[in-house]
C-alpha cells in the first residue's frame, strides 16, 4: 500500500469537480430550477447530459467548483450539497454528495502510473455514468418543487471552518460565507438514497433530503 | 414463457427505479429482443389493468413518411402521449413496439441511451446475439484489414460539402440502410437497418413486422426535431449508394432510413463519430455499433496514453470548445471504413515547430463570444477561430465556455429570476454575484 501523491490527489479532485459540474447542471435541469430552454445536450462520459448555456450561471458554477477543488484535494471536503430553496429561501431539497478518499492506495497501483491507468479510469467513468443516470430519473422518487426556486451550493468541511475560509476565498469577488442554520438544516427531512460508488481512488454517496411539505 | 418475468420487470422498475429498455432487458435476461418487447408490453398491460403504479412508457415507431412528396423511412422513439399522433402522420406503419418502461417521466431521451450504453459495452462481442437483424456477410474486419482500409481512405480526404444539411451529424446518416431482401413483400419493409445515429446511438432497426403485440401510442419525441430532419431530406435528392448495400426499396425515392432523432443535432465534432458507422457491411446494426464503441474506446485509450489525460477526453467534453480540423470535416468520407473520430484530428493537424520543443499545432476552434447587443440582451455567438495549441497544454481550464448555439437570452423567456439576472448582467458585466460581503472586503 502506498499513499497517493499530490499529483494523484489533484487528478482525483479534477475528476470529482468535473463530475460535480455535470451533476449540478443536471440537477438544475431535472428539478426544473431553471427553464429547460437554457439547457443543451452535451456529452460527458460518453452519454448525453444536459448543460446550461447561460453564461452567468455557468460561470457561477465554475467559480464555485474552482473554490471547492482545493478542499477536495486536501480531503477536507466532507460533503458538497446542492440546496434547492423556495421563494422564502427555505430549503426544499438537498442533494448531498458525500465524498471520501482513501488515504492509502492498494498494492496493485504501486507504480506511479495511476494517472494513466485506463482500466481504473474507465471503471470510475462507468460509476460516474451510473450517478448521472440516477440523477436523470430521480424525479420518480421526489415530489415536485414549488415554482420560483433557487439553488445554492454548500460545502461541509472536516476541519475548522475559519481556517478553511482562507483557503476557499481563492477568487476575488466570489466570497464564501458561513451558511445559515436554516440553509443547512431542513425541517422534517425525508431521506432518499440515490447512489453509492466505491472505487480505489474515491468513495462517493449521493442522497437527497427532501422536505415533506414542499408548498 | 412463465410469469416470473413480470416480477423481474416489476423489481427493476419499481424497486430499483430503473429505466427498462427492451434491449437492456434482452441483454440482462439473455432473451431475444422480440421476447423482451413482448414482455414489456404484457407487463405494461398488466400494470395498467391493476392501475397500481404510475408508469411511463416510450415506443418505437417506424414506417414510411411522406414529406413534400419525398418518401422516407422514419424511425422514432416517442412518448406514449404522442404515439397516436405520430402514427397518424405516417403513411405506412411498419413496426410499433414498446421501447422502454420506467417510473419517472423522462424529460428527454438522454437517459434511454445511457441505460443501454453499459449493457452493450459489457457485451460488446455478442451484443447482437439476441437481435433480430442478421447478415451473414457482416463480419468485423481483422486489425490488419482495418489498418489497410485506414491508409487507403485517408488521402481522398473530405469530400466537398455540397449537401450541407442544416443539421450536423445527419449528412452521414444519409448513408445507408442496407437491408436484406427478406421474403416477399415483408422483405421490402422489414429489416431496414439504419445507420447509427450520432454517437452510436440506438436502434433504428426496423423490425420484422410480425406478431409483435402492436402497442399503440408512442409519443413522438422529435416534434421540433422533425423539421430540421425534414429539411435534410428535402435537400437530399440522391443517395450515395454504399458499397455493399443491398437496396431493397427500389420503390422509394429517397431511401434514407431515418434516424430516430433522439437528440438535438450534436455539434460538428460529432460528425467524425458518424463516419465510423456506415461500414460497408452495415447490415447488422448492433454489430456495427459494436465496432464503433470498440473503436471509440480504443481511440480514447490511445488518446489518453498519448496525451496523458484522464477520463476527460480531448474533445467531446462538455466544457471544452469545439475542435475541428482545419480541413473540412471528415463526415463526408464514408468510404466504408471506420475512421476513428479522434485520430482524424490528431493526424490532420499541421505541425509547427516550436522553439521550446513542444509540438504546436493549429486548429480551428469553435469559440463563443458573449456580448450585449442593442436591446440589452446577452447574445452568445459562436465562430471559428484558428488558434495554435501545444500538445502538452493543459486544456482543462475551468473558465472555458463552450456555448454551441447562438443563445439569444431575450426577455421572451419568462423566468423572472433569469430576467433579473440578465438585467443585472447587462447593467454590470464585471461582477459575478452581488454579495453582501463586498461591503466588508475593502479594508
XYZ file of C-alpha atoms in Angstrom:
658
model
C 0.000 0.000 0.000
C 1.114 3.469 -0.585
C -0.128 6.988 -0.175
C -1.369 8.898 -3.117
C 0.960 11.512 -4.488
C -0.007 15.125 -4.701
C -0.425 14.806 -8.383
C -2.818 11.953 -7.926
C -4.852 13.816 -5.368
C -5.053 16.631 -7.808
C -6.207 14.274 -10.503
C -8.895 12.848 -8.301
C -10.033 16.343 -7.403
C -10.211 17.192 -11.091
C -12.324 14.177 -11.835
C -14.654 14.958 -8.983
C -15.026 18.601 -9.872
C -15.817 17.779 -13.467
C -18.369 15.329 -12.269
C -19.881 17.790 -9.827
C -20.201 20.378 -12.543
C -22.139 17.997 -14.741
C -24.182 16.821 -11.792
C -25.146 20.321 -10.745
C -26.259 21.227 -14.239
C -28.240 18.056 -14.443
C -29.897 18.629 -11.089
C -30.922 22.105 -12.192
C -32.383 20.640 -15.344
C -34.189 17.699 -13.817
C -35.612 19.603 -10.888
C -36.662 22.433 -13.168
C -34.910 25.118 -11.224
C -34.372 26.929 -14.498
C -36.429 26.603 -17.663
C -35.340 23.773 -19.858
C -34.785 26.148 -22.746
C -31.435 27.223 -21.431
C -30.124 23.700 -21.440
C -28.444 21.933 -24.237
C -27.494 18.357 -24.731
C -23.824 17.706 -24.419
C -21.722 14.653 -23.990
C -19.894 13.528 -20.927
C -18.618 10.081 -20.082
C -19.935 9.102 -23.493
C -23.519 9.712 -22.623
C -25.761 12.694 -23.225
C -26.158 15.168 -20.387
C -27.901 18.482 -20.150
C -25.776 21.536 -19.578
C -26.849 25.098 -19.344
C -25.892 27.688 -21.898
C -26.389 30.692 -19.716
C -23.001 32.300 -19.232
C -23.628 33.742 -15.802
C -24.954 30.526 -14.435
C -22.099 28.576 -15.904
C -19.565 30.999 -14.536
C -21.115 30.825 -11.120
C -20.966 27.065 -11.067
C -17.423 27.004 -12.338
C -16.259 29.526 -9.789
C -17.944 27.572 -7.053
C -16.197 24.405 -8.013
C -12.926 26.179 -8.525
C -13.051 27.042 -4.859
C -14.162 23.613 -3.829
C -11.359 21.891 -5.643
C -8.544 22.718 -3.233
C -10.684 21.437 -0.380
C -11.199 18.162 -2.148
C -7.511 17.919 -2.912
C -6.716 18.082 0.745
C -9.589 15.740 1.528
C -11.106 18.492 3.626
C -14.458 18.458 1.933
C -16.752 16.004 3.581
C -19.885 16.852 1.710
C -20.849 19.013 -1.177
C -24.512 19.878 -1.047
C -26.691 21.371 -3.724
C -29.567 23.006 -1.925
C -32.733 23.964 -3.714
C -34.691 26.626 -1.929
C -38.138 28.012 -2.331
C -39.060 31.662 -2.634
C -38.617 32.233 1.065
C -35.172 30.710 0.998
C -36.188 27.678 2.942
C -34.600 24.562 1.547
C -36.951 22.130 -0.133
C -34.392 19.661 -1.368
C -30.790 18.958 -0.602
C -28.707 16.820 -2.901
C -25.866 15.644 -0.749
C -22.679 14.301 -2.259
C -20.641 12.685 0.458
C -17.095 12.299 -0.658
C -14.241 10.483 0.883
C -10.888 9.496 -0.422
C -8.973 6.534 0.818
C -5.681 7.557 2.395
C -3.855 4.586 1.008
C -3.879 3.060 -2.386
C -3.888 -0.664 -2.724
C -0.841 -2.527 -3.834
C -1.780 -3.018 -7.441
C -1.304 0.667 -8.049
C 2.145 0.687 -6.654
C 3.722 2.286 -9.665
C 3.072 5.997 -10.156
C 1.118 5.350 -13.289
C -2.216 5.927 -11.709
C -2.848 8.851 -13.952
C -2.600 6.717 -16.997
C -4.295 3.696 -15.662
C -7.036 3.266 -18.175
C -8.806 0.385 -16.550
C -9.156 2.277 -13.345
C -10.290 5.405 -15.084
C -12.794 3.734 -17.301
C -14.159 1.937 -14.275
C -14.557 5.227 -12.469
C -16.160 6.661 -15.570
C -18.669 3.862 -15.568
C -19.540 4.514 -11.952
C -19.984 8.202 -12.614
C -22.205 7.382 -15.551
C -24.428 5.467 -13.204
C -24.673 8.527 -10.971
C -25.657 10.668 -13.894
C -28.316 8.207 -14.905
C -29.667 8.083 -11.406
C -29.942 11.832 -11.208
C -31.811 11.841 -14.514
C -34.528 9.654 -13.128
C -34.664 10.979 -9.609
C -37.965 12.711 -10.166
C -39.576 9.321 -9.879
C -38.899 9.411 -6.181
C -39.160 13.086 -5.436
C -42.140 15.332 -5.183
C -42.403 18.352 -7.384
C -40.873 21.579 -6.277
C -42.843 24.773 -5.949
C -42.228 27.366 -8.639
C -39.650 30.102 -8.253
C -36.926 28.012 -6.663
C -33.313 28.968 -6.468
C -30.253 26.989 -5.593
C -27.002 27.262 -3.758
C -24.013 25.069 -3.067
C -22.791 24.330 0.414
C -19.627 22.602 1.375
C -19.249 20.820 4.664
C -15.643 20.701 5.636
C -13.967 18.406 8.047
C -11.784 20.936 9.792
C -12.478 24.176 11.491
C -14.392 26.481 9.269
C -12.349 29.607 9.826
C -9.165 28.003 8.704
C -10.829 26.888 5.527
C -12.352 30.219 4.785
C -8.961 31.449 3.744
C -8.423 28.502 1.506
C -11.748 28.996 -0.074
C -11.556 32.667 -0.927
C -9.442 31.977 -3.941
C -11.405 34.059 -6.349
C -11.814 37.717 -5.755
C -15.386 38.916 -5.782
C -16.566 35.425 -5.215
C -16.741 35.227 -1.494
C -17.870 32.319 0.564
C -19.703 32.797 3.795
C -20.659 30.530 6.599
C -24.059 29.140 5.849
C -27.139 29.965 7.863
C -28.640 27.337 10.044
C -31.785 27.455 8.044
C -29.972 26.572 4.857
C -28.131 23.749 6.426
C -30.878 22.053 8.271
C -34.207 21.155 6.946
C -37.341 20.546 8.899
C -38.666 17.016 8.773
C -36.474 15.766 6.040
C -37.190 12.612 4.161
C -34.083 10.752 3.197
C -33.877 9.192 -0.227
C -30.662 7.444 -1.107
C -29.802 7.628 -4.771
C -26.468 6.061 -5.453
C -23.257 4.915 -3.899
C -19.962 4.239 -5.508
C -16.757 2.781 -4.231
C -13.585 2.792 -6.185
C -9.922 2.693 -5.395
C -9.493 6.400 -5.609
C -12.710 7.807 -4.271
C -15.880 6.876 -2.495
C -18.998 8.850 -3.074
C -22.542 8.674 -1.949
C -25.471 10.667 -3.214
C -28.697 11.044 -1.340
C -31.471 13.562 -1.269
C -33.020 15.151 1.764
C -36.448 16.296 0.883
C -38.807 18.390 2.868
C -42.027 16.560 3.478
C -44.175 19.584 2.920
C -42.943 21.484 -0.026
C -45.605 24.026 -0.654
C -42.770 -18.032 -21.075
C -43.668 -18.174 -17.464
C -44.955 -15.395 -15.341
C -41.759 -14.886 -13.418
C -40.638 -12.248 -15.808
C -43.412 -9.953 -14.684
C -41.957 -9.977 -11.220
C -38.495 -9.416 -12.581
C -39.516 -6.393 -14.530
C -41.516 -5.147 -11.609
C -38.481 -5.349 -9.434
C -36.374 -3.426 -11.897
C -38.916 -0.735 -12.483
C -40.378 -0.219 -9.055
C -37.765 -1.257 -6.599
C -34.658 -0.169 -8.383
C -36.225 2.750 -10.209
C -34.549 1.666 -13.353
C -35.452 2.519 -16.870
C -36.048 -0.814 -18.547
C -35.474 -0.737 -22.275
C -36.132 -3.782 -24.362
C -32.505 -4.010 -25.296
C -31.324 -3.838 -21.735
C -33.879 -6.431 -20.729
C -32.826 -8.717 -23.512
C -29.166 -8.493 -22.564
C -29.837 -8.799 -18.875
C -32.124 -11.776 -19.039
C -30.494 -13.342 -22.031
C -33.544 -13.425 -24.220
C -34.333 -12.483 -27.752
C -35.240 -8.865 -28.299
C -38.663 -9.682 -29.561
C -39.390 -11.667 -26.469
C -38.237 -8.725 -24.418
C -40.571 -6.421 -26.277
C -43.471 -8.691 -25.677
C -42.630 -8.997 -22.029
C -42.597 -5.266 -21.632
C -45.881 -4.983 -23.380
C -47.512 -7.562 -21.171
C -46.062 -6.007 -18.100
C -47.382 -2.620 -19.048
C -50.751 -4.061 -19.826
C -50.864 -5.944 -16.579
C -49.916 -2.943 -14.516
C -52.304 -0.674 -16.263
C -55.139 -3.018 -15.592
C -54.248 -3.111 -11.972
C -53.897 0.633 -12.192
C -51.395 0.488 -9.426
C -48.181 2.296 -10.030
C -47.644 5.292 -12.168
C -45.719 4.048 -15.157
C -44.468 5.732 -18.260
C -43.517 4.099 -21.493
C -41.843 5.009 -24.704
C -42.466 3.372 -28.013
C -40.558 2.886 -31.170
C -42.460 3.641 -34.331
C -41.076 3.013 -37.733
C -42.634 3.431 -41.086
C -42.943 5.447 -44.220
C -43.251 9.133 -44.007
C -44.049 11.443 -46.842
C -42.835 14.970 -46.762
C -43.184 17.328 -49.706
C -43.568 14.428 -52.000
C -40.443 12.762 -50.743
C -40.934 9.447 -49.111
C -38.597 8.316 -46.476
C -38.417 5.752 -43.814
C -38.634 7.227 -40.411
C -37.900 5.580 -37.139
C -38.631 7.396 -33.958
C -38.859 6.828 -30.280
C -41.839 8.596 -28.915
C -43.574 9.128 -25.658
C -46.843 7.464 -25.038
C -48.861 10.635 -25.319
C -47.563 11.299 -28.773
C -47.912 7.827 -30.129
C -51.209 8.234 -31.861
C -50.129 11.496 -33.341
C -47.036 10.084 -34.838
C -48.781 7.039 -36.107
C -51.326 9.203 -37.818
C -48.634 11.128 -39.614
C -47.019 8.093 -41.085
C -48.264 6.878 -44.389
C -47.396 3.306 -43.641
C -46.523 1.873 -40.293
C -44.034 -0.895 -40.382
C -43.481 -1.512 -36.757
C -44.563 -0.260 -33.393
C -43.364 -1.695 -30.169
C -42.563 -0.787 -26.627
C -39.164 0.753 -26.285
C -38.902 1.254 -22.575
C -40.832 1.278 -19.336
C -39.953 3.442 -16.379
C -41.442 5.126 -13.374
C -40.036 8.562 -13.979
C -41.357 10.852 -16.633
C -38.367 11.433 -18.835
C -37.796 14.969 -19.887
C -35.523 13.989 -22.677
C -34.159 10.955 -24.369
C -30.659 11.085 -22.965
C -31.130 8.527 -20.201
C -32.501 5.994 -22.658
C -29.152 5.955 -24.340
C -27.264 5.785 -21.072
C -29.229 2.781 -19.963
C -28.150 0.726 -22.889
C -24.640 2.049 -23.048
C -23.187 -0.001 -20.284
C -25.179 -3.087 -21.067
C -23.964 -3.080 -24.628
C -20.437 -2.223 -23.635
C -20.284 -5.201 -21.365
C -21.474 -7.470 -24.091
C -19.605 -5.888 -26.903
C -18.668 -9.033 -28.683
C -22.057 -10.517 -28.721
C -24.499 -7.721 -28.225
C -26.268 -8.782 -31.354
C -26.746 -12.250 -30.079
C -30.363 -11.606 -29.295
C -31.041 -9.240 -32.066
C -33.438 -9.798 -34.892
C -31.183 -8.411 -37.552
C -28.832 -10.775 -39.208
C -26.419 -10.611 -42.023
C -24.046 -13.373 -42.831
C -21.520 -11.161 -44.519
C -21.337 -8.641 -41.699
C -18.177 -9.713 -40.003
C -15.803 -7.423 -38.170
C -12.604 -6.745 -40.034
C -9.387 -8.060 -38.692
C -6.986 -5.448 -37.454
C -4.825 -5.849 -40.493
C -7.683 -5.163 -42.821
C -8.621 -2.268 -40.634
C -5.278 -0.680 -40.980
C -5.168 -1.112 -44.700
C -8.560 0.384 -45.001
C -7.499 3.374 -42.986
C -4.473 4.022 -45.071
C -6.385 3.783 -48.252
C -9.075 6.018 -47.137
C -7.030 8.813 -45.697
C -5.701 10.525 -48.845
C -9.008 11.114 -50.569
C -9.927 13.225 -47.650
C -13.103 15.068 -47.027
C -15.450 15.350 -49.864
C -16.932 18.658 -50.759
C -19.839 19.513 -48.642
C -22.353 20.016 -51.302
C -25.002 18.549 -49.195
C -24.784 20.905 -46.384
C -27.630 19.879 -44.282
C -28.844 22.272 -41.696
C -28.080 19.703 -39.113
C -24.869 18.494 -38.097
C -24.423 14.868 -37.992
C -27.062 13.907 -40.382
C -25.170 14.036 -43.571
C -23.844 10.713 -42.855
C -26.974 9.219 -41.861
C -27.950 9.544 -45.378
C -25.956 6.590 -45.829
C -27.357 3.517 -45.598
C -29.664 1.278 -44.777
C -28.564 -1.824 -46.062
C -31.194 -4.290 -45.974
C -31.578 -7.851 -46.541
C -34.189 -8.642 -49.039
C -36.263 -10.881 -46.901
C -39.141 -12.849 -48.013
C -41.852 -11.439 -50.171
C -43.392 -8.128 -49.515
C -42.365 -8.053 -45.903
C -38.881 -8.116 -47.136
C -39.460 -4.792 -48.743
C -40.149 -3.149 -45.487
C -38.552 -5.262 -42.936
C -35.004 -5.285 -41.852
C -34.136 -1.869 -42.834
C -31.212 -1.443 -40.640
C -30.355 2.149 -40.375
C -27.044 3.620 -39.578
C -26.388 4.682 -36.191
C -27.228 7.982 -35.059
C -24.595 10.245 -33.970
C -22.903 8.681 -31.147
C -23.552 5.094 -31.858
C -26.973 5.967 -30.809
C -29.530 3.376 -30.787
C -31.574 1.175 -32.627
C -33.143 2.380 -35.686
C -33.567 -1.029 -36.858
C -36.873 -1.645 -38.346
C -38.060 -4.860 -37.037
C -39.735 -7.574 -38.856
C -43.344 -6.895 -38.752
C -44.610 -9.942 -37.129
C -46.792 -10.941 -34.377
C -45.438 -8.148 -32.341
C -48.086 -7.159 -29.978
C -48.725 -3.926 -31.589
C -48.775 -1.401 -28.943
C -50.011 1.944 -29.719
C -49.362 5.395 -28.812
C -45.802 6.289 -28.822
C -45.039 9.788 -28.244
C -43.201 11.424 -30.904
C -40.138 12.826 -29.411
C -38.904 14.805 -32.238
C -41.701 17.190 -32.750
C -39.350 20.054 -33.130
C -36.664 17.882 -34.469
C -38.764 16.579 -37.260
C -38.412 19.874 -39.008
C -34.709 20.082 -39.310
C -34.803 16.459 -40.193
C -37.187 17.098 -42.980
C -35.006 19.898 -44.216
C -32.346 17.424 -44.521
C -34.471 15.106 -46.514
C -35.583 17.874 -48.740
C -32.088 18.653 -49.788
C -31.154 15.103 -50.424
C -32.388 14.082 -53.760
C -29.981 11.296 -54.433
C -28.429 8.932 -52.061
C -24.929 7.852 -52.321
C -25.000 4.189 -52.724
C -22.930 2.381 -50.229
C -20.627 -0.268 -51.284
C -22.285 -3.468 -50.494
C -25.645 -2.199 -49.821
C -28.411 -4.412 -50.832
C -31.083 -1.953 -51.502
C -34.471 -3.415 -51.360
C -36.610 -0.477 -51.543
C -36.348 0.415 -55.142
C -39.718 1.976 -54.828
C -38.592 4.691 -52.552
C -37.219 7.817 -54.000
C -35.086 8.697 -51.103
C -34.041 5.716 -49.254
C -32.931 7.299 -46.144
C -33.555 5.233 -43.246
C -34.255 7.921 -40.939
C -32.691 8.276 -37.747
C -34.601 8.480 -34.900
C -33.672 11.816 -33.850
C -33.447 11.370 -30.274
C -31.196 14.094 -29.690
C -30.803 17.534 -30.963
C -28.123 17.969 -33.563
C -24.856 17.402 -31.996
C -22.046 19.780 -32.592
C -19.829 19.407 -35.577
C -17.251 17.375 -33.930
C -19.640 14.532 -33.738
C -19.585 14.196 -37.430
C -16.383 12.409 -37.051
C -18.185 9.883 -34.995
C -20.737 9.098 -37.503
C -18.264 8.406 -40.193
C -17.382 5.315 -38.393
C -20.765 3.823 -38.831
C -21.537 3.212 -42.363
C -19.162 0.473 -42.757
C -19.643 -1.445 -45.866
C -21.481 -4.155 -44.196
C -23.771 -2.301 -42.005
C -26.431 -4.828 -42.109
C -26.130 -5.821 -38.621
C -26.772 -2.780 -36.675
C -25.636 -3.847 -33.327
C -22.553 -5.268 -34.783
C -21.503 -2.012 -36.267
C -22.377 -0.385 -33.056
C -20.005 -2.867 -31.545
C -17.324 -1.735 -33.735
C -18.000 1.860 -33.051
C -17.937 1.547 -29.385
C -14.922 -0.598 -29.651
C -13.249 1.885 -31.877
C -14.174 4.806 -29.803
C -12.991 3.091 -26.713
C -9.724 2.158 -28.201
C -9.336 5.629 -29.584
C -9.973 7.079 -26.222
C -7.452 4.831 -24.674
C -4.897 5.727 -27.234
C -5.542 9.374 -26.839
C -5.307 9.050 -23.148
C -1.976 7.428 -23.351
C -0.741 9.887 -25.848
C -1.843 12.960 -24.098
C -1.600 11.791 -20.549
C -5.171 12.688 -19.940
C -7.659 11.198 -17.654
C -11.237 10.466 -18.178
C -11.592 13.846 -19.650
C -11.262 13.309 -23.342
C -9.847 15.959 -25.525
C -12.925 16.524 -27.474
C -16.424 15.800 -26.794
C -16.285 17.248 -23.419
C -18.988 19.426 -22.224
C -16.810 22.229 -21.089
C -14.434 22.205 -23.997
C -14.707 24.180 -27.086
C -15.426 22.575 -30.335
C -12.344 21.439 -32.015
C -12.419 20.676 -35.620
C -9.599 20.179 -38.014
C -8.745 22.872 -40.444
C -9.729 20.791 -43.377
C -13.419 20.366 -43.991
C -14.901 17.900 -41.615
C -14.456 14.276 -42.187
C -18.050 13.477 -42.221
C -18.326 13.224 -45.921
C -15.904 10.420 -46.163
C -17.860 7.380 -45.866
C -15.686 5.055 -47.697
C -16.882 2.400 -45.507
C -14.068 2.334 -43.132
C -14.346 3.225 -39.554
C -12.216 6.275 -39.479
C -11.632 6.999 -35.877
C -13.047 10.219 -34.788
C -10.137 11.484 -32.854
C -7.350 10.264 -34.922
C -8.628 12.442 -37.616
C -7.979 15.454 -35.502
C -4.600 14.440 -34.421
C -3.443 13.433 -37.823
C -4.651 16.201 -39.999
C -3.232 18.942 -37.920
C -0.362 20.782 -39.390
C 2.661 20.749 -37.266
C 4.563 23.816 -36.429
C 7.980 23.779 -34.943
C 8.384 25.450 -31.689
C 11.456 26.693 -30.010
C 10.882 25.042 -26.719
C 10.460 21.662 -28.233
C 6.768 21.189 -27.704
C 4.699 20.285 -30.665
C 2.455 23.120 -31.580
C -0.472 22.573 -33.750
C -3.071 24.748 -35.242
C -6.642 24.048 -35.026
C -9.842 25.740 -35.744
C -11.708 26.120 -32.601
C -15.290 26.952 -32.169
C -15.211 29.824 -29.804
C -18.164 31.630 -28.453
C -18.292 35.282 -27.794
C -20.772 36.730 -25.407
C -21.737 40.326 -25.747
C -24.592 42.628 -25.015
C -26.481 43.803 -28.055
C -28.515 46.937 -28.644
C -31.549 45.699 -26.886
C -29.601 44.906 -23.792
C -29.787 41.184 -24.318
C -26.900 38.906 -23.818
C -26.070 37.270 -27.058
C -23.736 34.407 -27.486
C -22.341 33.740 -30.873
C -20.086 31.030 -31.939
C -17.444 31.396 -34.573
C -14.413 29.545 -35.728
C -11.085 30.926 -34.906
C -7.793 29.471 -35.712
C -5.603 29.011 -32.739
C -2.426 27.266 -32.074
C -2.057 24.958 -29.191
C 0.537 22.727 -27.789
C 0.085 19.051 -27.302
C 1.057 19.184 -23.695
C -1.010 22.187 -22.963
C -3.414 21.559 -20.244
C -6.775 22.085 -21.762
C -8.546 21.632 -18.582
C -9.218 25.171 -17.698
C -12.178 25.921 -15.624
C -13.109 29.044 -17.421
C -13.947 27.671 -20.808
C -17.335 28.314 -22.124
C -18.351 26.112 -24.927
C -21.625 27.547 -25.903
C -22.733 25.989 -29.058
C -25.881 27.542 -30.313
C -26.320 31.207 -30.571
C -28.255 31.744 -27.496
C -30.331 34.790 -27.509
C -31.350 35.418 -23.984
C -34.188 37.614 -24.952
C -36.789 38.562 -22.485
C -39.262 36.288 -24.109
C -38.005 33.706 -21.744
C -40.385 34.225 -18.994
C -38.428 33.304 -15.997
C -38.386 36.238 -13.709
C -35.267 35.199 -11.999
C -33.469 34.939 -15.247
C -34.545 38.285 -16.454
C -33.345 39.750 -13.244
C -30.045 38.093 -13.708
C -29.823 39.351 -17.217
C -30.644 42.916 -16.398
C -28.098 42.992 -13.693
C -25.662 41.384 -16.025
C -26.230 43.800 -18.805
C -26.014 46.650 -16.415
C -22.832 45.489 -14.862
C -20.945 42.805 -16.624
C -17.942 42.841 -14.391
C -19.269 41.453 -11.135
C -20.086 37.880 -10.659
C -22.504 37.929 -7.877
C -23.851 40.723 -5.810
C -22.840 39.865 -2.349
C -23.080 41.464 0.995
C -19.517 40.557 1.744
C -18.435 43.074 -0.827
C -19.233 45.683 1.726
C -16.771 44.241 4.187
C -13.997 43.353 1.881
C -12.187 46.608 1.180
C -10.143 47.179 4.253
